Amino acid sequence: MKKILSFTLILTAALSMTSCVNEEDLIFDKTAAERLNEAKALYSSRLMASPNGWAMQLYPTNNNEYPYGNGYLLLCRFNKDNSVNVSMDNIFSENKYKEDTSLWEIITDNGPVLSFNSHNSCLHAFSDPEDIIFTGDADEANDETGKGCEGDYEFIIVDAPEDASYMMLKGKKRGTYNLLTPIEEGVEYADYLADVKDFQNKMFPSNAPTYNVIHFGDSLYKMTGANDGIPNIYPFNGDEIIDESFNAFLITKRGSDYYLRFRDQISVKEGEKVQDFRYDTAKDVFESVDIPEYYIDGDEPARFFQESLDEKERIWIWNASSQMSEKYAALMASLKTELGSSNLQQIRLQKASEGYKVRVTYRSKTSTTLVFSYSGGFSDGKLNLTYEGCDTAAGETLLNKVPSLRQILDLLTGGLNISAGVTKFNMNTIKFTSAADPDIWFVISML
């Protein structure tokens, strides 16, 4: 009886298995192995569909601390021989251009996965469990041995459209989303990375005490600390600590346009989220790709300039080599002629205990500095000063001998409109324009 029962069970199981196979044949035209091979071939072809490779916006973790939460721009070219060329220029490469070649493949693990399956000194710098030597300080260095930056080297392929307009990868362990966008043919990787780095340093300098303003309709937000790549975003009149919200971003270039993309989407209101912004050169703003009326603006030049002088006590300088209009250049040319053997070195504007000081330095055989005093200040976005005299008789004597110098200094008393020297995102330079004559303008630089 037991033998008959055992045989019956075996026969039933066999029939059941045959039934499953037959059902799979009815549902799928190909076996599971064939479908997996086709998936590998499909996603491999999508990775190779961009002839000059991809700009990969890599986020090792969702952390908000440097350097683990920062974004890193890697350029990757996937080749038919399953080699991949990876390049970068960031702090993990000592801020120098670096490239390496290794292997890649598409594997399957509940879906297609891109695996950098041999060591690549660029990509694996973010996943190797080694100490990050540049963290901490001389007195107390951090030791990440055993963890490293905690990034991924295998990525789930979330989206890979047929037109190769982008690819979206998700870190297999950390779950960070990493966007890939195609690089134009003919663009050299070193040039691309240098271009993007220069743009980011220009727009988000580390040496200007400024902030940016995000406009979500009538709602305004301050964005501070953008120079380190993980800015704090909080309501404009809020508290930067109580209301803090950090969101890393990266800059990429597509064609002639620069794009700023935050690591995480920003929820504006019900049903509205923004993440990608394109820099509009004419407007000098980063405009939302999805909702153009939402944008990121720079600081207000007059406010920033006043604070830099009155609160930060910064010094601003200009000389004959500064950017200037033709009319102002003519004044500078006259000054050079009238000074004769002496040469103007620079003019400085700075805050004094009372009012402001303008220091004019010129050199003949020795360097001489004359100090002129002004009162007044700022109103309606203008600098309005009143001349109070020179600290020495020599200064008044020079003004009488050199009329062009008096004209140059008198411009400070006629009202000067204040605007950005290049961009409101970078206030290291400020443009002064005469309120009386818009054809007279010059650019000053923060020391």
mmCIF file of N, CA, C and O in Angstrom, residues 61-98:
data_model
loop_
_atom_site.group_PDB
_atom_site.id
_atom_site.type_symbol
_atom_site.label_atom_id
_atom_site.label_comp_id
_atom_site.label_asym_id
_atom_site.label_seq_id
_atom_site.Cartn_x
_atom_site.Cartn_y
_atom_site.Cartn_z
ATOM 1 N N THR A 61 25.621 58.010 -0.760
ATOM 2 C CA THR A 61 24.614 57.751 0.270
ATOM 3 C C THR A 61 23.590 58.883 0.268
ATOM 4 O O THR A 61 23.744 59.885 -0.431
ATOM 5 N N ASN A 62 22.563 58.726 1.091
ATOM 6 C CA ASN A 62 21.564 59.779 1.298
ATOM 7 C C ASN A 62 21.907 60.638 2.510
ATOM 8 O O ASN A 62 21.074 61.413 2.995
ATOM 9 N N ASN A 63 23.133 60.502 2.993
ATOM 10 C CA ASN A 63 23.605 61.265 4.134
ATOM 11 C C ASN A 63 23.615 62.764 3.803
ATOM 12 O O ASN A 63 23.649 63.145 2.639
ATOM 13 N N ASN A 64 23.599 63.602 4.823
ATOM 14 C CA ASN A 64 23.688 65.042 4.600
ATOM 15 C C ASN A 64 25.022 65.614 5.051
ATOM 16 O O ASN A 64 25.176 66.829 5.167
ATOM 17 N N GLU A 65 25.983 64.742 5.314
ATOM 18 C CA GLU A 65 27.289 65.198 5.772
ATOM 19 C C GLU A 65 28.339 64.994 4.688
ATOM 20 O O GLU A 65 28.324 64.022 3.944
ATOM 21 N N TYR A 66 29.256 65.953 4.622
ATOM 22 C CA TYR A 66 30.393 65.869 3.709
ATOM 23 C C TYR A 66 31.362 64.817 4.228
ATOM 24 O O TYR A 66 31.589 64.726 5.432
ATOM 25 N N PRO A 67 31.956 63.995 3.362
ATOM 26 C CA PRO A 67 31.785 63.896 1.910
ATOM 27 C C PRO A 67 30.837 62.779 1.494
ATOM 28 O O PRO A 67 30.718 62.498 0.312
ATOM 29 N N TYR A 68 30.160 62.161 2.466
ATOM 30 C CA TYR A 68 29.356 60.966 2.188
ATOM 31 C C TYR A 68 28.058 61.292 1.447
ATOM 32 O O TYR A 68 27.573 60.493 0.651
ATOM 33 N N GLY A 69 27.507 62.487 1.716
ATOM 34 C CA GLY A 69 26.245 62.840 1.086
ATOM 35 C C GLY A 69 26.398 63.692 -0.155
ATOM 36 O O GLY A 69 25.409 63.991 -0.820
ATOM 37 N N ASN A 70 27.616 64.096 -0.463
ATOM 38 C CA ASN A 70 27.847 64.913 -1.655
ATOM 39 C C ASN A 70 27.593 64.121 -2.930
ATOM 40 O O ASN A 70 27.646 62.891 -2.931
ATOM 41 N N GLY A 71 27.352 64.854 -4.002
ATOM 42 C CA GLY A 71 27.275 64.230 -5.310
ATOM 43 C C GLY A 71 28.621 64.317 -6.001
ATOM 44 O O GLY A 71 29.403 65.245 -5.766
ATOM 45 N N TYR A 72 28.895 63.359 -6.865
ATOM 46 C CA TYR A 72 30.162 63.321 -7.585
ATOM 47 C C TYR A 72 29.880 63.022 -9.051
ATOM 48 O O TYR A 72 29.136 62.092 -9.372
ATOM 49 N N LEU A 73 30.489 63.810 -9.916
ATOM 50 C CA LEU A 73 30.264 63.658 -11.343
ATOM 51 C C LEU A 73 31.308 62.721 -11.930
ATOM 52 O O LEU A 73 32.517 62.992 -11.866
ATOM 53 N N LEU A 74 30.849 61.606 -12.478
ATOM 54 C CA LEU A 74 31.718 60.628 -13.126
ATOM 55 C C LEU A 74 31.306 60.499 -14.588
ATOM 56 O O LEU A 74 30.108 60.465 -14.897
ATOM 57 N N LEU A 75 32.263 60.426 -15.460
ATOM 58 C CA LEU A 75 31.981 60.226 -16.876
ATOM 59 C C LEU A 75 32.329 58.793 -17.243
ATOM 60 O O LEU A 75 33.445 58.331 -16.971
ATOM 61 N N CYS A 76 31.373 58.097 -17.853
ATOM 62 C CA CYS A 76 31.537 56.654 -18.107
ATOM 63 C C CYS A 76 31.245 56.340 -19.572
ATOM 64 O O CYS A 76 30.194 56.719 -20.103
ATOM 65 N N ARG A 77 32.163 55.614 -20.198
ATOM 66 C CA ARG A 77 31.948 55.128 -21.562
ATOM 67 C C ARG A 77 31.969 53.606 -21.539
ATOM 68 O O ARG A 77 32.977 52.982 -21.185
ATOM 69 N N PHE A 78 30.839 52.990 -21.920
ATOM 70 C CA PHE A 78 30.704 51.536 -21.894
ATOM 71 C C PHE A 78 30.998 50.980 -23.278
ATOM 72 O O PHE A 78 30.358 51.360 -24.263
ATOM 73 N N ASN A 79 31.962 50.085 -23.359
ATOM 74 C CA ASN A 79 32.440 49.572 -24.637
ATOM 75 C C ASN A 79 31.949 48.159 -24.917
ATOM 76 O O ASN A 79 31.576 47.414 -23.994
ATOM 77 N N LYS A 80 31.980 47.769 -26.210
ATOM 78 C CA LYS A 80 31.477 46.455 -26.616
ATOM 79 C C LYS A 80 32.282 45.305 -26.046
ATOM 80 O O LYS A 80 31.771 44.199 -25.894
ATOM 81 N N ASP A 81 33.547 45.549 -25.731
ATOM 82 C CA ASP A 81 34.371 44.481 -25.161
ATOM 83 C C ASP A 81 34.191 44.353 -23.651
ATOM 84 O O ASP A 81 34.968 43.693 -22.979
ATOM 85 N N ASN A 82 33.120 44.988 -23.153
ATOM 86 C CA ASN A 82 32.796 44.987 -21.720
ATOM 87 C C ASN A 82 33.822 45.715 -20.856
ATOM 88 O O ASN A 82 33.903 45.495 -19.648
ATOM 89 N N SER A 83 34.570 46.616 -21.478
ATOM 90 C CA SER A 83 35.413 47.522 -20.695
ATOM 91 C C SER A 83 34.648 48.830 -20.514
ATOM 92 O O SER A 83 33.769 49.173 -21.312
ATOM 93 N N VAL A 84 34.970 49.542 -19.456
ATOM 94 C CA VAL A 84 34.344 50.831 -19.185
ATOM 95 C C VAL A 84 35.427 51.821 -18.795
ATOM 96 O O VAL A 84 36.291 51.530 -17.969
ATOM 97 N N ASN A 85 35.393 52.991 -19.446
ATOM 98 C CA ASN A 85 36.326 54.067 -19.119
ATOM 99 C C ASN A 85 35.608 55.035 -18.181
ATOM 100 O O ASN A 85 34.546 55.547 -18.533
ATOM 101 N N VAL A 86 36.176 55.270 -17.020
ATOM 102 C CA VAL A 86 35.568 56.159 -16.025
ATOM 103 C C VAL A 86 36.543 57.286 -15.710
ATOM 104 O O VAL A 86 37.733 57.045 -15.495
ATOM 105 N N SER A 87 36.032 58.523 -15.704
ATOM 106 C CA SER A 87 36.857 59.695 -15.414
ATOM 107 C C SER A 87 36.191 60.544 -14.343
ATOM 108 O O SER A 87 34.960 60.562 -14.231
ATOM 109 N N MET A 88 37.011 61.276 -13.582
ATOM 110 C CA MET A 88 36.476 62.191 -12.585
ATOM 111 C C MET A 88 37.510 63.258 -12.253
ATOM 112 O O MET A 88 38.692 63.127 -12.565
ATOM 113 N N ASP A 89 37.041 64.311 -11.617
ATOM 114 C CA ASP A 89 37.905 65.401 -11.147
ATOM 115 C C ASP A 89 37.235 65.983 -9.915
ATOM 116 O O ASP A 89 36.386 66.871 -10.004
ATOM 117 N N ASN A 90 37.568 65.434 -8.751
ATOM 118 C CA ASN A 90 36.944 65.860 -7.497
ATOM 119 C C ASN A 90 37.908 65.601 -6.349
ATOM 120 O O ASN A 90 39.065 65.229 -6.565
ATOM 121 N N ILE A 91 37.439 65.767 -5.153
ATOM 122 C CA ILE A 91 38.328 65.652 -3.996
ATOM 123 C C ILE A 91 38.857 64.231 -3.827
ATOM 124 O O ILE A 91 39.937 64.023 -3.267
ATOM 125 N N PHE A 92 38.145 63.225 -4.334
ATOM 126 C CA PHE A 92 38.634 61.851 -4.242
ATOM 127 C C PHE A 92 39.779 61.588 -5.229
ATOM 128 O O PHE A 92 40.459 60.580 -5.123
ATOM 129 N N SER A 93 39.961 62.495 -6.185
ATOM 130 C CA SER A 93 41.105 62.397 -7.098
ATOM 131 C C SER A 93 42.071 63.552 -6.844
ATOM 132 O O SER A 93 42.825 63.937 -7.735
ATOM 133 N N GLU A 94 42.003 64.117 -5.630
ATOM 134 C CA GLU A 94 42.848 65.249 -5.224
ATOM 135 C C GLU A 94 42.607 66.451 -6.125
ATOM 136 O O GLU A 94 43.507 67.239 -6.408
ATOM 137 N N ASN A 95 41.349 66.594 -6.577
ATOM 138 C CA ASN A 95 40.933 67.695 -7.446
ATOM 139 C C ASN A 95 41.786 67.788 -8.710
ATOM 140 O O ASN A 95 42.098 68.873 -9.201
ATOM 141 N N LYS A 96 42.149 66.625 -9.229
ATOM 142 C CA LYS A 96 42.871 66.524 -10.489
ATOM 143 C C LYS A 96 42.113 65.551 -11.401
ATOM 144 O O LYS A 96 41.399 64.673 -10.919
ATOM 145 N N TYR A 97 42.301 65.725 -12.692
ATOM 146 C CA TYR A 97 41.659 64.816 -13.627
ATOM 147 C C TYR A 97 42.264 63.424 -13.477
ATOM 148 O O TYR A 97 43.481 63.250 -13.437
ATOM 149 N N LYS A 98 41.375 62.428 -13.412
ATOM 150 C CA LYS A 98 41.813 61.046 -13.250
ATOM 151 C C LYS A 98 40.914 60.148 -14.084
ATOM 152 O O LYS A 98 39.700 60.395 -14.198
#
